[in-house]
Tab-separated table of C-alpha atoms in Angstrom:
chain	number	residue	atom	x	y	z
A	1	UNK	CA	-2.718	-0.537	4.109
A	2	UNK	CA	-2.424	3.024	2.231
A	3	UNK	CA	-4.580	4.089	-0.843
A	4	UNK	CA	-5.412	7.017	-2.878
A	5	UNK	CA	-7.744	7.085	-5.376
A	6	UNK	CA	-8.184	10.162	-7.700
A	7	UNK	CA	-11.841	10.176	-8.732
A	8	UNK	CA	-11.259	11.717	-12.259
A	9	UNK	CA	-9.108	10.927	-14.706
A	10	UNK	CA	-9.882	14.240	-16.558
A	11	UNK	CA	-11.105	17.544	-15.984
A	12	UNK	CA	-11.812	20.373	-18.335
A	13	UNK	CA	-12.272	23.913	-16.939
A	14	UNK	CA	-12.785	27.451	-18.505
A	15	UNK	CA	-10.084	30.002	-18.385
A	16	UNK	CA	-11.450	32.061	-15.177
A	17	UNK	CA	-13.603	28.978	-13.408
A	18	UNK	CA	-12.936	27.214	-10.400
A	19	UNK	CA	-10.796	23.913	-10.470
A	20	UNK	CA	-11.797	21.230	-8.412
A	21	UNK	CA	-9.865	17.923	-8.600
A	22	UNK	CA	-10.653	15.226	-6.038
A	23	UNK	CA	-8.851	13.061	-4.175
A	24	UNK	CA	-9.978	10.565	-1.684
A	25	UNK	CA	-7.347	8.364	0.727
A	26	UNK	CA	-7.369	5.083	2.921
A	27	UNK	CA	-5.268	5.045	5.750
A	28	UNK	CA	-4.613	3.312	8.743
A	29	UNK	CA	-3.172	6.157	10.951
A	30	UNK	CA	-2.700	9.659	10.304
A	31	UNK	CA	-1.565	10.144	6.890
A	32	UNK	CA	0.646	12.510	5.004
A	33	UNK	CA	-0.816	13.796	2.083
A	34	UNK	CA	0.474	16.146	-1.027
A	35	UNK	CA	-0.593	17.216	-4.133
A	36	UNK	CA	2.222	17.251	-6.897
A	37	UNK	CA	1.914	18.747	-10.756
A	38	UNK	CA	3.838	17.662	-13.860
A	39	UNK	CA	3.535	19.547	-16.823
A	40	UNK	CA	4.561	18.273	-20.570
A	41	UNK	CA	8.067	16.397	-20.327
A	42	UNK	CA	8.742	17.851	-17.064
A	43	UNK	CA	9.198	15.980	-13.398
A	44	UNK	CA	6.861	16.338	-10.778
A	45	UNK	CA	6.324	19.719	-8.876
A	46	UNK	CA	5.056	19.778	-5.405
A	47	UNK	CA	2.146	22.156	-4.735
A	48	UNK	CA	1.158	21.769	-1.560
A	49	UNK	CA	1.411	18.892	1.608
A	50	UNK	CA	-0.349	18.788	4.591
A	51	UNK	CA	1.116	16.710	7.584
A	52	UNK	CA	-1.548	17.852	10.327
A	53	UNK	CA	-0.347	21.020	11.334
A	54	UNK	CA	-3.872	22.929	9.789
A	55	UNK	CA	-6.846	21.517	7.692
A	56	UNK	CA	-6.762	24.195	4.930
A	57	UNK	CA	-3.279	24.024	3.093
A	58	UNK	CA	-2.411	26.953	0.877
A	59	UNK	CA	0.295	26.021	-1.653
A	60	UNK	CA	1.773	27.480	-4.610
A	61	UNK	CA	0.043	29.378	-7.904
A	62	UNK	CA	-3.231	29.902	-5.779
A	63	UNK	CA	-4.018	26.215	-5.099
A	64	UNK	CA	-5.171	24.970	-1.845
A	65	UNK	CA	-6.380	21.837	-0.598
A	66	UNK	CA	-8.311	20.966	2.522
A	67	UNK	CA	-8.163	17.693	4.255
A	68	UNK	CA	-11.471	16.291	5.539
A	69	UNK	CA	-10.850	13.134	8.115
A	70	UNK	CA	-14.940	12.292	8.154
A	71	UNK	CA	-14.630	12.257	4.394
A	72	UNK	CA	-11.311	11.022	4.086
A	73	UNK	CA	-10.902	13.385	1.672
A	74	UNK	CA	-8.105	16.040	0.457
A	75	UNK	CA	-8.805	17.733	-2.801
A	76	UNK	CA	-7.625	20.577	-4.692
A	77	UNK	CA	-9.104	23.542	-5.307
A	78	UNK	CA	-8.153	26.859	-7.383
A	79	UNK	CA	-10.552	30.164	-7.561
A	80	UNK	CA	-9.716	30.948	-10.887
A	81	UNK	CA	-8.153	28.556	-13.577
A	82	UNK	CA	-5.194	29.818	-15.775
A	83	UNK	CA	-3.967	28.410	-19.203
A	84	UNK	CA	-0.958	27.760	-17.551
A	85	UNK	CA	-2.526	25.528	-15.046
A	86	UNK	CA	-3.066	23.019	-17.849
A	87	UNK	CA	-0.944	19.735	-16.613
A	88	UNK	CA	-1.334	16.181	-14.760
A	89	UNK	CA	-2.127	16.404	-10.925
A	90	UNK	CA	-1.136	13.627	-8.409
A	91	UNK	CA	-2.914	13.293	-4.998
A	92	UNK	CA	-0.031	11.347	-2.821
A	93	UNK	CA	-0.039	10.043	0.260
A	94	UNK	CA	3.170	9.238	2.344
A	95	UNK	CA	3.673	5.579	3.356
A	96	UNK	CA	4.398	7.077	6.642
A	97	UNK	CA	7.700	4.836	6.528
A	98	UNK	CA	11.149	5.743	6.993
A	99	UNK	CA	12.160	7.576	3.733
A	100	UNK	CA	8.890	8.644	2.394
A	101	UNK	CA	7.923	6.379	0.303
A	102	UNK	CA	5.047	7.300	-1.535
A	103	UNK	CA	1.808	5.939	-2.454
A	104	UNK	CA	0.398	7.675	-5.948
A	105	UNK	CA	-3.201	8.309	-7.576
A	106	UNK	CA	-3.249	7.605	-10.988
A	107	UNK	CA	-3.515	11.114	-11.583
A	108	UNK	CA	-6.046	14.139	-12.812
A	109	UNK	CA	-5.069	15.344	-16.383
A	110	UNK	CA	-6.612	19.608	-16.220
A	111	UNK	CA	-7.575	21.095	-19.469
A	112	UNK	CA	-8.261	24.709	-19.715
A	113	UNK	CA	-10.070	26.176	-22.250
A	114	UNK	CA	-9.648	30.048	-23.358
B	1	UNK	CA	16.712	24.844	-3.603
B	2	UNK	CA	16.645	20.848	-4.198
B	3	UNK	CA	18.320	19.932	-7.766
B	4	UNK	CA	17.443	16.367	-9.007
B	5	UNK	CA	19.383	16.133	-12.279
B	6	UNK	CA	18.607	13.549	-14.423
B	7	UNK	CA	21.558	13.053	-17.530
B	8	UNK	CA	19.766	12.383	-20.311
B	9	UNK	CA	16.275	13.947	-21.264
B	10	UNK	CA	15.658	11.483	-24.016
B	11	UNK	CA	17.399	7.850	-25.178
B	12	UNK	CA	17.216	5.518	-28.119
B	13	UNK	CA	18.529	1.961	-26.963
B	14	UNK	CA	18.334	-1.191	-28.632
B	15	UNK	CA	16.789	-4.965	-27.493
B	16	UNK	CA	19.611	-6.235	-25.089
B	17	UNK	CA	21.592	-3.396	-24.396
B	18	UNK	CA	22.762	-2.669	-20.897
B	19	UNK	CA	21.590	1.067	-20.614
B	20	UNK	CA	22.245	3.338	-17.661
B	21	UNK	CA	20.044	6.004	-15.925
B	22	UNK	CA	22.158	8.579	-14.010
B	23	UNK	CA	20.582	10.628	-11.368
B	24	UNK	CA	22.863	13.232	-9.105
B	25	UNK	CA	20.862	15.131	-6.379
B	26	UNK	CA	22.313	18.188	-4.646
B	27	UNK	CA	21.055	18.711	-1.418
B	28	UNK	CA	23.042	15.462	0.859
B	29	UNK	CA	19.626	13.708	0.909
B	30	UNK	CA	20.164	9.723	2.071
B	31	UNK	CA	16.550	8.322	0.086
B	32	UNK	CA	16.608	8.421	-3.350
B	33	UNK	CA	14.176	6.738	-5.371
B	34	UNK	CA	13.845	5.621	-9.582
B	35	UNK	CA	10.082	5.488	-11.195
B	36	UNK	CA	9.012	4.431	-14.411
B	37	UNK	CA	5.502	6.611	-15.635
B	38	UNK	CA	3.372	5.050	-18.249
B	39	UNK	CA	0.068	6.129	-19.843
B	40	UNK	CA	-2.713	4.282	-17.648
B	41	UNK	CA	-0.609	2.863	-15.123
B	42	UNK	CA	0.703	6.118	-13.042
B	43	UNK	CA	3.525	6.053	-11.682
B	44	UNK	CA	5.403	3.185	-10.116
B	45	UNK	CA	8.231	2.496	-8.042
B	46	UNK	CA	11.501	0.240	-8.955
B	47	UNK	CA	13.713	0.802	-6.402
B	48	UNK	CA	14.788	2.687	-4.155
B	49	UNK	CA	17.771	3.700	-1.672
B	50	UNK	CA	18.098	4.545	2.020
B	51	UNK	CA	21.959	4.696	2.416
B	52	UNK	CA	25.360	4.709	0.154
B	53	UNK	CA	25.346	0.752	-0.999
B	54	UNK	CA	22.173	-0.033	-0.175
B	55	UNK	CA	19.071	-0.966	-2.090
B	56	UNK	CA	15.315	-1.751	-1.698
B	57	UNK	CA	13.209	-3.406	-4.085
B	58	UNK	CA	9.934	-1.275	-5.166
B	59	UNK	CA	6.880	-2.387	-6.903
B	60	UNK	CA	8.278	-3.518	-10.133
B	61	UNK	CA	12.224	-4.372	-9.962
B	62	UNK	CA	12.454	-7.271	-12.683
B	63	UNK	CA	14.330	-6.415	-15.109
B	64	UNK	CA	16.288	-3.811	-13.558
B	65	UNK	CA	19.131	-2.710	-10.665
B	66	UNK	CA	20.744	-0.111	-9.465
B	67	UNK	CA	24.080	1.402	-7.858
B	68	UNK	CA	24.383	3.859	-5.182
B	69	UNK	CA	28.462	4.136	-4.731
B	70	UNK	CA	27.979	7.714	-3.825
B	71	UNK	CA	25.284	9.624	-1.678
B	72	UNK	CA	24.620	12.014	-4.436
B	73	UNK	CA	24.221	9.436	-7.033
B	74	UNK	CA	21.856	7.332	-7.536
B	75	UNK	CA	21.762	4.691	-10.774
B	76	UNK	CA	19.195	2.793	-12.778
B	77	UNK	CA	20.662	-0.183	-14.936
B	78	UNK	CA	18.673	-2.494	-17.610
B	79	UNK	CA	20.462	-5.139	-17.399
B	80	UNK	CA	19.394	-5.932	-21.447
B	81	UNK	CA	16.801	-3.868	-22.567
B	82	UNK	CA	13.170	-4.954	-23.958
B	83	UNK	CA	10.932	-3.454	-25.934
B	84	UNK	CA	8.657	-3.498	-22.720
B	85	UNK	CA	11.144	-0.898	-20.720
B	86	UNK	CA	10.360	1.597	-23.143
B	87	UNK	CA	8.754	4.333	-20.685
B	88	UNK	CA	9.242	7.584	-19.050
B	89	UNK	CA	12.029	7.325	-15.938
B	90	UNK	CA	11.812	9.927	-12.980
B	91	UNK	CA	14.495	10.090	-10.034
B	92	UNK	CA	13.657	11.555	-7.026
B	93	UNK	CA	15.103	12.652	-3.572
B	94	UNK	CA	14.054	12.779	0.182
B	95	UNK	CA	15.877	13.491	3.386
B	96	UNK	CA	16.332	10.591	5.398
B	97	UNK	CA	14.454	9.856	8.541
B	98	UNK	CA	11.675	12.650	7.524
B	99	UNK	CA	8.831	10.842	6.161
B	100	UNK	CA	6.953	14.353	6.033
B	101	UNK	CA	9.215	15.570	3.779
B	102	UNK	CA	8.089	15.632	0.350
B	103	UNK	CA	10.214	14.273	-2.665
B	104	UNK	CA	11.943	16.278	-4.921
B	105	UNK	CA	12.000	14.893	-9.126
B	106	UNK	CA	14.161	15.629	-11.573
B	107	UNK	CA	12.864	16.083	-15.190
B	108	UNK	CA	12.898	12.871	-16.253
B	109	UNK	CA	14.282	10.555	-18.491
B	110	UNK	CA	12.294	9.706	-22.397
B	111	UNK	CA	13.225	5.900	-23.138
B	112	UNK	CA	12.968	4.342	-26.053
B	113	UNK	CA	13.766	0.770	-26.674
B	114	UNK	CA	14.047	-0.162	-30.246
């Protein structure tokens, strides 16, 4: 069986700060994993996946995530938090059936303060 | 790029109306999927579809169906509304036979049952 667990439910950064948001998985085999964002009365945005091609993933608006098998761990990172990076984050990781179905975290609401 | 078009960004309904949920993706993808997001709870699958006329139960179906006469369209039908559907809807959209490929959401759907 699949599971992600997102280990905050909120996180509050300063305007300039790093962002971390973490994001641990269970898996039975080698997992597909992606980190979505969903701002105010929007749909969700993919950021970045990684589906074992390279440990560090780079993905869009400076975010990167890097997937750690002895940790079963994949979380996000950011050098330097913008106002606009305020908005829910969801650590995902693929079902690894026919058709993607997806297995969510219960998501990581980001705050950033001026 | 990927268009996931939901019709309606917000909708009133009342107790025991059959309501309907269009979703129209652009890009000849086979999987399509319907969510409902609520506060607390994440997000959570209802159903989703693999092929034109066919249908898989998700997480949560009761209370709900859907209709998939055309590959491009994909529909979400309350049968008769409750006060307990009242929730944020999000469509989505996958190639078929690619479970690395991430999904693609539209905006969403704001229901309110009254």
């Amino acid at each position: 069986a699949q599971s992600v667990t997102q280990l905050d439910s909120h996180v509050s950064v300063s305007e300039g700060t790093p962002v971390l948001l973490r994001c641990n998985y269970s898996s039975s085999y080698s997992p597909s994993l992606f980190w979505y964002v969903q701002h105010p009365n929007k749909g969700l945005q993919l950021l970045l996946k990684y589906t074992s091609a390279a440990t560090l993933v780079k993905g869009i608006n400076g975010f990167e995530a890097e997937f750690k098998k002895s940790e079963t761990s994949f979380h996000l990172t950011k050098p330097s938090a913008h106002m606009s990076d305020a908005a829910e984050y969801f650590c995902i990781v693929s079902g690894g059936n026919q058709g993607g179905k997806l297995i969510f975290g219960q998501g990581t609401e980001l705050s950033v303060k001026p | 790029d990927v268009k996931v078009t939901q019709s309606s960004r917000y909708l009133v309904k009342r107790t025991g109306e059959k309501v309907f949920l269009e979703c129209v993706q652009d890009m000849d993808h086979e999987n399509m999927f319907w969510y409902r997001q609520d506060p607390g709870l994440g997000l959570r699958l209802i159903y989703f579809s693999y092929d034109v006329k066919m249908k898989e139960k998700g997480d949560i179906p009761e209370g709900y169906s859907v209709s998939r006469e055309k590959k491009e369209r994909f529909s979400l039908i309350l049968e008769s509304a409750s006060t307990n559907q009242t929730s944020m809807y999000l469509c989505a959209s996958t190639l078929g036979g690619a479970p690395l490929e991430p999904q693609h959401f539209g905006d969403g759907t704001r229901l309110s049952i009254l």
